[in-house]
Coordinates of C-alpha atoms in Angstrom, one line a residue:
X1108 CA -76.7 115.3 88.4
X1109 CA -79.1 112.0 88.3
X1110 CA -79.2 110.1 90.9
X1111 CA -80.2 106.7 90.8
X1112 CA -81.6 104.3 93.9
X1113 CA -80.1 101.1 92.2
X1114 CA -77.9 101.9 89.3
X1115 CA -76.3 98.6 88.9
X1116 CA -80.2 97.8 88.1
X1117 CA -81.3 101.0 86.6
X1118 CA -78.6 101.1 84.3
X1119 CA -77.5 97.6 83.4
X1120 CA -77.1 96.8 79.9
X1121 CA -79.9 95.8 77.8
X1122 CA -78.1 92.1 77.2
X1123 CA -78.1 91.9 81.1
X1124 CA -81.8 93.0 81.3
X1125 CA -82.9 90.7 79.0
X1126 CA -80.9 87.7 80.8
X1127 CA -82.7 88.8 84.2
X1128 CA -86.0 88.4 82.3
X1129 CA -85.4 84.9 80.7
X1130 CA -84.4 83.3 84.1
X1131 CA -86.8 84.9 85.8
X1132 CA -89.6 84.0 83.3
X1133 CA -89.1 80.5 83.1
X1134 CA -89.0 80.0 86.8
X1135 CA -92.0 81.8 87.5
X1136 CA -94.0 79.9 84.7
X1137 CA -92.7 76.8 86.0
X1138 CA -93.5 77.8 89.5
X1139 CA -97.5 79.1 88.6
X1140 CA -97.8 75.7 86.7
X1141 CA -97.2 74.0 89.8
X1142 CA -98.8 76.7 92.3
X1143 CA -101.8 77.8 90.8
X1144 CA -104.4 75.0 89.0
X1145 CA -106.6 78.1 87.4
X1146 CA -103.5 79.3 85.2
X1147 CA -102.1 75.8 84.7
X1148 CA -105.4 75.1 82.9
X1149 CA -105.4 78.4 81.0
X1150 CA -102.1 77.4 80.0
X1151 CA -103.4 73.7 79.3
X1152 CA -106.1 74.6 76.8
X1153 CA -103.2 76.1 74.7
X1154 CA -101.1 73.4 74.6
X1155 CA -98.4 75.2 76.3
X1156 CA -95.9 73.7 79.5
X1157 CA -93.6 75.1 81.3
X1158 CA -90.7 73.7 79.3
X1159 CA -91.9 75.7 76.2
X1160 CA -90.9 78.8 78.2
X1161 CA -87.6 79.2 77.7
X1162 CA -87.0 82.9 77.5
X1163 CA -88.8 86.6 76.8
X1164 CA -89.0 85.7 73.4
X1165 CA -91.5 82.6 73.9
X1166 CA -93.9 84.7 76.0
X1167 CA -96.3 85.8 73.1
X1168 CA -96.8 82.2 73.9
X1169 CA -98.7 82.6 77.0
X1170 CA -102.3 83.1 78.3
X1171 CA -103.6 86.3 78.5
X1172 CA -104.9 87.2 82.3
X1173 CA -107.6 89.7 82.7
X1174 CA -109.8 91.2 85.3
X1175 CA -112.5 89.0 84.7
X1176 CA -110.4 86.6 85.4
X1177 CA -109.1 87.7 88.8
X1178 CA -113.0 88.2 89.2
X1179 CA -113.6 84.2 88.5
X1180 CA -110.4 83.2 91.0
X1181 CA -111.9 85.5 94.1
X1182 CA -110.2 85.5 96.4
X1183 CA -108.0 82.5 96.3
X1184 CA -107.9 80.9 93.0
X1185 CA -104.5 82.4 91.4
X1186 CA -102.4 82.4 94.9
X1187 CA -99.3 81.7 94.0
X1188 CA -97.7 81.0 97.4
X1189 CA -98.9 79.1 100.9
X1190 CA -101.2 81.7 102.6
X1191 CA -99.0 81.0 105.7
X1192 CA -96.1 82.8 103.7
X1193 CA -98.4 85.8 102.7
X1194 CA -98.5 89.2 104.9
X1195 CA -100.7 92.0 103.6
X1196 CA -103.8 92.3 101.2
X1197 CA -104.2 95.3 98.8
X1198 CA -107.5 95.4 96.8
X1199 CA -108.7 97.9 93.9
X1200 CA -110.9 100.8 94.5
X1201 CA -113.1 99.9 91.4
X1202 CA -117.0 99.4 91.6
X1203 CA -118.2 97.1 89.0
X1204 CA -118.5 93.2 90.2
X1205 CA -116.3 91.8 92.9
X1206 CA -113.2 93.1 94.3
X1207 CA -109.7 92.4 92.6
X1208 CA -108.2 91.1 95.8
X1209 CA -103.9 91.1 95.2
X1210 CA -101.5 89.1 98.1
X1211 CA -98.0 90.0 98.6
X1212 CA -95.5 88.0 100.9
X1213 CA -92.9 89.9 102.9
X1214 CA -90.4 89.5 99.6
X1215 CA -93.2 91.4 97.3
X1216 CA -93.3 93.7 99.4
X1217 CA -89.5 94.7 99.7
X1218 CA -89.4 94.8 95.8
X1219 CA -92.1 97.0 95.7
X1220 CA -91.0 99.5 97.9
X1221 CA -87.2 99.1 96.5
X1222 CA -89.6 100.6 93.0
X1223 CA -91.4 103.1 94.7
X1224 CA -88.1 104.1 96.1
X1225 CA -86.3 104.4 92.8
X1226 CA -89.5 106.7 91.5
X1227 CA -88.6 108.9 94.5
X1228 CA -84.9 109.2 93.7
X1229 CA -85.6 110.0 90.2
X1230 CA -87.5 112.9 91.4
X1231 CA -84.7 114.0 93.6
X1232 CA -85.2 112.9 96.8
X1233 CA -83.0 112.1 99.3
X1234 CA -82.6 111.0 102.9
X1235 CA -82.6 114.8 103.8
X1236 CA -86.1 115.0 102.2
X1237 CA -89.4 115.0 104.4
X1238 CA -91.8 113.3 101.6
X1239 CA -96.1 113.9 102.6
X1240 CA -98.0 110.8 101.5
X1241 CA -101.4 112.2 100.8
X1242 CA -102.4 108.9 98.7
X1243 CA -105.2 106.8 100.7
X1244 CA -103.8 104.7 102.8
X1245 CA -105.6 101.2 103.6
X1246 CA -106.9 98.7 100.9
X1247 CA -105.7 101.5 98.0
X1248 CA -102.1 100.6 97.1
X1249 CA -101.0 104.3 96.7
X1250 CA -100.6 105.2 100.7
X1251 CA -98.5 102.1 102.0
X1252 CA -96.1 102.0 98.4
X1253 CA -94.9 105.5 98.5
X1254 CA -94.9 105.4 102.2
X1255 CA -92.5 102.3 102.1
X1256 CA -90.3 103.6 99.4
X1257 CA -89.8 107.0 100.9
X1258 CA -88.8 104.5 104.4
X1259 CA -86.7 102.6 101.8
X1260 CA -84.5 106.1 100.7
X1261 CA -84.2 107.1 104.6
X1262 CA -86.4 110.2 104.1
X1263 CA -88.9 111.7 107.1
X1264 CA -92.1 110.1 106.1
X1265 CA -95.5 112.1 107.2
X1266 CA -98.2 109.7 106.0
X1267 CA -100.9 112.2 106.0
X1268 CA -103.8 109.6 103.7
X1269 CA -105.6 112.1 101.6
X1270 CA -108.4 114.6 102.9
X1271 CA -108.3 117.3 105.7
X1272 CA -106.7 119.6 103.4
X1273 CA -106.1 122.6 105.9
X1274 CA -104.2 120.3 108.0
X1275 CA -102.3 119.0 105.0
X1276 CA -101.2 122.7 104.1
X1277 CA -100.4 123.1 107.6
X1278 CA -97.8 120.1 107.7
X1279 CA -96.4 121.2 104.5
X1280 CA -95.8 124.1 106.0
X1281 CA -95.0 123.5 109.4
X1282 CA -92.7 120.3 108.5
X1283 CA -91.0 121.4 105.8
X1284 CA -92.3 118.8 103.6
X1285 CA -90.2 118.8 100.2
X1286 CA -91.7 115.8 98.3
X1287 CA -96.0 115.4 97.9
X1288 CA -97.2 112.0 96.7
X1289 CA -101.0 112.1 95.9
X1290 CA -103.3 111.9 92.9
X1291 CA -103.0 114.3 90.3
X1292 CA -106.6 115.7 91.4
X1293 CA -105.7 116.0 94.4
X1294 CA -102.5 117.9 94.7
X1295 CA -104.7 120.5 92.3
X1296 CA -107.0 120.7 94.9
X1297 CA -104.7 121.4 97.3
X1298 CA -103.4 124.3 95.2
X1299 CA -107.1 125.1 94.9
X1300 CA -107.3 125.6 98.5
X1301 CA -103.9 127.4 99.2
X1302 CA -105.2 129.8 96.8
X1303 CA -108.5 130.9 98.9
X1304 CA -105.6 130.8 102.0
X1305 CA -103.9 133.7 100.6
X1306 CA -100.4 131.4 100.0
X1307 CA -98.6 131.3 96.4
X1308 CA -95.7 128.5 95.5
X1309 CA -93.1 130.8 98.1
X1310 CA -95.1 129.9 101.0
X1311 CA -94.3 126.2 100.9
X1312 CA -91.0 124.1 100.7
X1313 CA -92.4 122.0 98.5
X1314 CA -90.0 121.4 95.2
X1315 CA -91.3 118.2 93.5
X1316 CA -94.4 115.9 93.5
X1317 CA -95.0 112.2 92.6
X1318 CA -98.5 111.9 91.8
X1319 CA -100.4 108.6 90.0
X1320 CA -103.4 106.9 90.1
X1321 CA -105.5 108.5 87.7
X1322 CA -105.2 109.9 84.3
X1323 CA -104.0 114.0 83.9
X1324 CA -102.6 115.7 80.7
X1325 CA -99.6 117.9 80.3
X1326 CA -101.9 120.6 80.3
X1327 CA -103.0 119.7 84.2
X1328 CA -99.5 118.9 84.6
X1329 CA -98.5 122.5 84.2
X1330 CA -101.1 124.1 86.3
X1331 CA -99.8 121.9 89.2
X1332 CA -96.2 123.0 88.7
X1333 CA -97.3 126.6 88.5
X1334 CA -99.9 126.6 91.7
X1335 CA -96.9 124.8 94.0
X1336 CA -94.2 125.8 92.5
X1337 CA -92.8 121.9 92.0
X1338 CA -91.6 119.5 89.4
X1339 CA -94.3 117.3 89.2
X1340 CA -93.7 113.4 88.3
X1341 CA -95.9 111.2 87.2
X1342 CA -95.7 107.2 88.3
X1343 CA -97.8 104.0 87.3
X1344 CA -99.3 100.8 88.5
X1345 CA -101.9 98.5 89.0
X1346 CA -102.7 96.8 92.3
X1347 CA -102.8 93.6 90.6
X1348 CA -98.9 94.0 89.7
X1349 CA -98.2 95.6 93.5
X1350 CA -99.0 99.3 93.1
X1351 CA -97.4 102.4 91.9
X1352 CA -93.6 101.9 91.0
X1353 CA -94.2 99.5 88.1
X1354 CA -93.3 102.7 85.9
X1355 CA -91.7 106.3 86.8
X1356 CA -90.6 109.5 85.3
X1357 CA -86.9 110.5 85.5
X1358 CA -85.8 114.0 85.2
X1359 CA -86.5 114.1 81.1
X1360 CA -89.7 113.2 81.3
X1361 CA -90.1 112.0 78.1
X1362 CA -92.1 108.5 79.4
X1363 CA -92.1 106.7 82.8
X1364 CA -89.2 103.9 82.9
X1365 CA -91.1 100.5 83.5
X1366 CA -88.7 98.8 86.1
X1367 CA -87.9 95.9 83.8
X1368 CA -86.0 93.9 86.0
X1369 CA -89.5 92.6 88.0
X1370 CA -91.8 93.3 85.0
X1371 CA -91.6 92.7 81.2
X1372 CA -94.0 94.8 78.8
X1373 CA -95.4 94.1 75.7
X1374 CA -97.7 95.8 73.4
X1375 CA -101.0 94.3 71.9
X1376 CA -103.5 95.2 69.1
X1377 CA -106.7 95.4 72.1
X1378 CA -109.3 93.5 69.5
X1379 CA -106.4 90.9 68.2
X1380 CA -104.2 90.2 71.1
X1381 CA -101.5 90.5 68.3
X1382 CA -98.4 91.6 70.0
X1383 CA -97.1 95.4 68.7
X1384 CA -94.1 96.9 67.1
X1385 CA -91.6 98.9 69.3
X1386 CA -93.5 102.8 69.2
X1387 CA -97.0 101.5 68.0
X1388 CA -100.0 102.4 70.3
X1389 CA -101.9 100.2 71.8
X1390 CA -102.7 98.0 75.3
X1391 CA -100.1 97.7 77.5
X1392 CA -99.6 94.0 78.8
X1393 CA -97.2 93.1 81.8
X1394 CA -95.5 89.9 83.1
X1395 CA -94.4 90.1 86.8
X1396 CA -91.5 87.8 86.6
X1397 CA -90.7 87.6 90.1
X1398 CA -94.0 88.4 92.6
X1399 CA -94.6 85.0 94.2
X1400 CA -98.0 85.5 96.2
X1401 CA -99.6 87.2 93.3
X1402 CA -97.7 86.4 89.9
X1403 CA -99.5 88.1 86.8
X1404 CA -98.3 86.7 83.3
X1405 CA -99.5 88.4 80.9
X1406 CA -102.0 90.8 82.6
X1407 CA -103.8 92.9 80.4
X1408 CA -103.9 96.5 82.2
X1409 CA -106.7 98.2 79.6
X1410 CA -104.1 101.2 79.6
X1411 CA -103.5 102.6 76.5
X1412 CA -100.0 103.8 75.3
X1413 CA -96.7 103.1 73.6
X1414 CA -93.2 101.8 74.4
X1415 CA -89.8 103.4 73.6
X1416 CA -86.5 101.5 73.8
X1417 CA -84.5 104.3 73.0
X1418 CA -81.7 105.8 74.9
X1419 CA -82.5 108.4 77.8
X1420 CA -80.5 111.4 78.8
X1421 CA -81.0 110.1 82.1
X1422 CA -79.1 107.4 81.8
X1423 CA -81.7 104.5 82.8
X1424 CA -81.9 101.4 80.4
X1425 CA -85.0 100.3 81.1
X1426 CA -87.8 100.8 78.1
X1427 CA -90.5 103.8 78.9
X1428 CA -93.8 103.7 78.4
X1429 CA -96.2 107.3 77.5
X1430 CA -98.4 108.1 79.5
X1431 CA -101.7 106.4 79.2
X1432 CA -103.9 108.0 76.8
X1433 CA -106.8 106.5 78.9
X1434 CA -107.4 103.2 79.8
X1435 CA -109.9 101.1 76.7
X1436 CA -112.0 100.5 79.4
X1437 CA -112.6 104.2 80.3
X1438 CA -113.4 104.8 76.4
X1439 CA -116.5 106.0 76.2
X1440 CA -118.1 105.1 72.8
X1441 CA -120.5 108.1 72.1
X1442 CA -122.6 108.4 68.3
X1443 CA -119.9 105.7 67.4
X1444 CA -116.6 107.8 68.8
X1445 CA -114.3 106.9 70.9
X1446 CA -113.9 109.4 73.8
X1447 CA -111.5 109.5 76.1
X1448 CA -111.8 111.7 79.5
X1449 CA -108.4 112.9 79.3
X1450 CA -109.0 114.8 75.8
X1451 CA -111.6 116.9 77.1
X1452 CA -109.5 117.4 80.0
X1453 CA -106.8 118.6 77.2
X1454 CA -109.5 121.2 75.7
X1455 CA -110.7 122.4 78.7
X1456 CA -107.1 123.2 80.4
X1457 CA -105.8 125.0 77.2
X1458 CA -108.7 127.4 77.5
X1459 CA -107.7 127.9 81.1
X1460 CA -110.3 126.1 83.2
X1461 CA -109.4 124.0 86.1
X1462 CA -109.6 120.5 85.6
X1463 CA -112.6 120.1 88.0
X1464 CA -115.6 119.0 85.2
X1465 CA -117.8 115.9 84.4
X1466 CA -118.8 114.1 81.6
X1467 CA -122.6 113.0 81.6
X1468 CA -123.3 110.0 79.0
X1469 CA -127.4 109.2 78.6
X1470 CA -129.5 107.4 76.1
X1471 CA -132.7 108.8 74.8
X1472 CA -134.6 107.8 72.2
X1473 CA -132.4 105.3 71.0
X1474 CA -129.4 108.5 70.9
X1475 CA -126.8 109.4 72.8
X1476 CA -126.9 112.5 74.5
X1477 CA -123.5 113.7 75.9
X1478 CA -122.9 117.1 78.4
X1479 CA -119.7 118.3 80.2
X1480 CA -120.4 120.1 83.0
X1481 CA -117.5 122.2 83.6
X1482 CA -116.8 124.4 86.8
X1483 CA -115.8 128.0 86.3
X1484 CA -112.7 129.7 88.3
X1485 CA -113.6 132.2 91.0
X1486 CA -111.6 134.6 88.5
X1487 CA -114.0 134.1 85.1
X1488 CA -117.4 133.3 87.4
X1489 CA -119.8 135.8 85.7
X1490 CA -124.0 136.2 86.3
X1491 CA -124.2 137.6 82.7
X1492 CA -126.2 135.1 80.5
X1493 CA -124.9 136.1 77.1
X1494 CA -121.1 135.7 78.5
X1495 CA -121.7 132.5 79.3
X1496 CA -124.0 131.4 76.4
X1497 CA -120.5 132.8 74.2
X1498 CA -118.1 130.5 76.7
X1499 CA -120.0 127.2 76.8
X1500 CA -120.0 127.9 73.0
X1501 CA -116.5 128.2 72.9
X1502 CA -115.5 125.3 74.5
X1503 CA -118.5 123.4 72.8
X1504 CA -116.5 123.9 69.4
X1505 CA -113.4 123.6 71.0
X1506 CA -114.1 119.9 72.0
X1507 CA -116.3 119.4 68.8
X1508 CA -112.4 119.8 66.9
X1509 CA -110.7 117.9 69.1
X1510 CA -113.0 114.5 69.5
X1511 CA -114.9 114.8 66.1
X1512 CA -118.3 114.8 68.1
X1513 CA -120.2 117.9 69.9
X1514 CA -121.2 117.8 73.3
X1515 CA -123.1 120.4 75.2
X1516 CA -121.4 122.2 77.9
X1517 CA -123.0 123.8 81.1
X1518 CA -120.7 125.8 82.8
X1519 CA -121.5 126.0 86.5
X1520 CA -120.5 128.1 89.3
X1521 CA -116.8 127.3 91.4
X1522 CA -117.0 124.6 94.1
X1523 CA -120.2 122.4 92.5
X1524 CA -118.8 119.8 91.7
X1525 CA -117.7 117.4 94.3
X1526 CA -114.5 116.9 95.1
X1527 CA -112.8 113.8 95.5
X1528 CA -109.8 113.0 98.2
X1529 CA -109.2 109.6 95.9
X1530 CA -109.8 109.4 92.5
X1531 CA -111.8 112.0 90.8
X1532 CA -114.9 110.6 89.3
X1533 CA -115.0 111.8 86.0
X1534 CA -117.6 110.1 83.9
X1535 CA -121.3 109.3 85.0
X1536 CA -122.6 107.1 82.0
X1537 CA -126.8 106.2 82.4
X1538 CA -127.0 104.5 79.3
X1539 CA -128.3 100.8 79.7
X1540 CA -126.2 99.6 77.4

């Protein structure tokens, strides 16, 4: 039986949806015009005001926003409310220039939760559930937008943060905790961990998990499921349109609904900026039509993946995005080929490795010299030389079929490769490019 945290909203008709998005997009246009001088002259140099915006179907019309962008603006320059009426800061945990630095006023921050709360009822919580936030807490959106949601849906909250593992076990445990929100890395960690405790899926109440923030195949997906013994959910956002809850998975989990009612996706060719057909791949652009401190139109997210409109067995009407292939930014562009992270991640899970590895990207003599380090499992660890000449061969071809170019792999012993409580660091690139 689904249950839904909003259903007049979750399942309203497509008509309706597309009404909410109309009104909502021409008042928030009309309302950045006036509010925020950096977008008004965005908007100026194409010859567009805010009376051309009359509905969703005029927004192609738009300025594109992009983190360089929000880079330029720092910190003030697209506030799109008094800083009097603002309440909380959230800023991105990236490393390259400054800071994107995203404001929400009290009202931002009730919708947000109210979509972190529906991605926790579509995984089946209820007020009865105890949910273990094991996202970062602080300036990383992940913590405080699950945390509010689960408040939101009346469950016991335990807002854990991420790290201290034993302890987290030990809550799990000791609390009954039902519902785990953390990165995907994370929670595998944790199963990791229980592992080397001796405890298997029956020795925690755990029965679903909600985890985000970085990218994880099917393949990692399953390996989760299997070392807790959960469903496990994936959910998507950016800080710079709230935080997790701008997308979830229902029970089908055949894409993540994008909660249409606040935000309004589009497709776009990433070289053209030509908008998409309906189940075409390509970047996925987002208009928050109602966020007042912070109000993105048309951010470009760098996320890769496609949109379906048709009809879910869930019964939600709002459009669902796949799962990002990777984001364009995270491409790596090795020999000429595009490389994404995730597809070795693919290769390496299917020939049952865990999905602890690294992808090291140099430059010498004018080539590009690409290695995956990859860690072994206690179970296949192994001194011989010749076995693991065979193995690193073996996965060597197995990624050479899947990405079109052959890296060198170096498998290493279990436990070399740092962990991460946040998000895993994949990909150390040297080139000076």
């Amino acid at each position: 039986m689904e249950h839904y945290y909003q259903p007049e909203i979750e399942c309203a008709s497509r008509e309706q949806l597309k009404r909410w998005q109309s009104q909502r997009l021409a008042a928030q246009v009309r309302r950045v015009w006036e509010n925020v001088p950096y977008y008004r002259r965005k908007m100026e140099e194409k010859g567009i005001a805010p009376e051309d915006i009359r509905g969703v179907e005029d927004l192609p019309k738009l300025p594109f926003l992009s983190k360089a962008d929000l880079r330029d603006a720092y910190p003030y320059g697209l506030l799109g409310a008094p800083l009097k009426d603002c309440v909380r800061i959230h800023s991105t945990s990236g490393t390259t220039g400054k800071r994107v630095v995203a404001f929400y006023t009290q009202h931002d921050i009730d919708l947000w939760e109210d979509c972190c709360a529906r991605a926790l009822t579509a995984a089946g919580a209820t007020n009865e559930d105890v949910v273990q936030v094991s996202y970062g807490y602080g300036l990383f959106t992940g913590g405080a937008g699950l945390d509010g949601g689960s408040h939101k849906l009346g469950c016991l909250t335990v807002p854990m943060s991420s790290g201290n593992t034993d302890r987290q076990i030990m809550f799990i445990r000791d609390l009954n905790a039902t519902i785990l929100c953390a990165t995907p890395s994370y929670a595998a960690y944790l199963g990791e961990r229980m592992r080397e405790l001796g405890l298997g899926p029956e020795d925690i109440p755990l029965k679903a998990g909600i985890f985000g923030a970085e990218a994880w195949s099917e393949e990692m997906r399953r390996g989760i499921e299997a070392t807790l013994g959960i469903k496990a959910y994936d959910i998507y956002g950016l800080t710079e349109l709230s935080g997790p809850g701008v997308a979830f998975e229902c029970a089908a989990q055949a894409g993540m609904h994008i909660n249409e009612d606040h935000f309004i996706p589009e497709i776009i060719d990433p070289d053209t900026g030509e908008v998409l057909p309906e189940g075409e791949q390509g970047e996925l652009v987002i208009t928050a039509v109602d966020k007042e401190a912070f109000p993105m139109l048309r951010y470009r997210t760098k996320d890769i993946c496609s949109l379906t409109y048709e009809k879910c067995p869930c019964g939600r009407t709002h459009v669902r995005m796949t799962k990002p292939k990777g984001r364009s930014d995270d491409m790596l562009i090795i020999r000429g080929v595009n490389v994404f992270p995730s597809q070795i991640e693919t290769v390496l899970l299917q020939h049952g490795y865990a999905a602890n590895y690294q992808i090291l990207v140099d430059r010498v003599n004018n080539t590009d010299t690409f290695e995956v380090l990859v860690e072994m499992t206690p179970e296949m660890f192994t001194d011989s030389v010749g076995e693991i000449q065979q193995l690193q061969k073996t996965l060597s071809l197995g990624l050479n079929s899947m990405l079109g170019i052959r890296p060198k792999v170096t498998l290493v012993a279990p436990k070399t490769i740092a962990r991460s409580e946040g998000k895993a660091v994949r990909v150390i690139d040297k080139r000076k490019i």
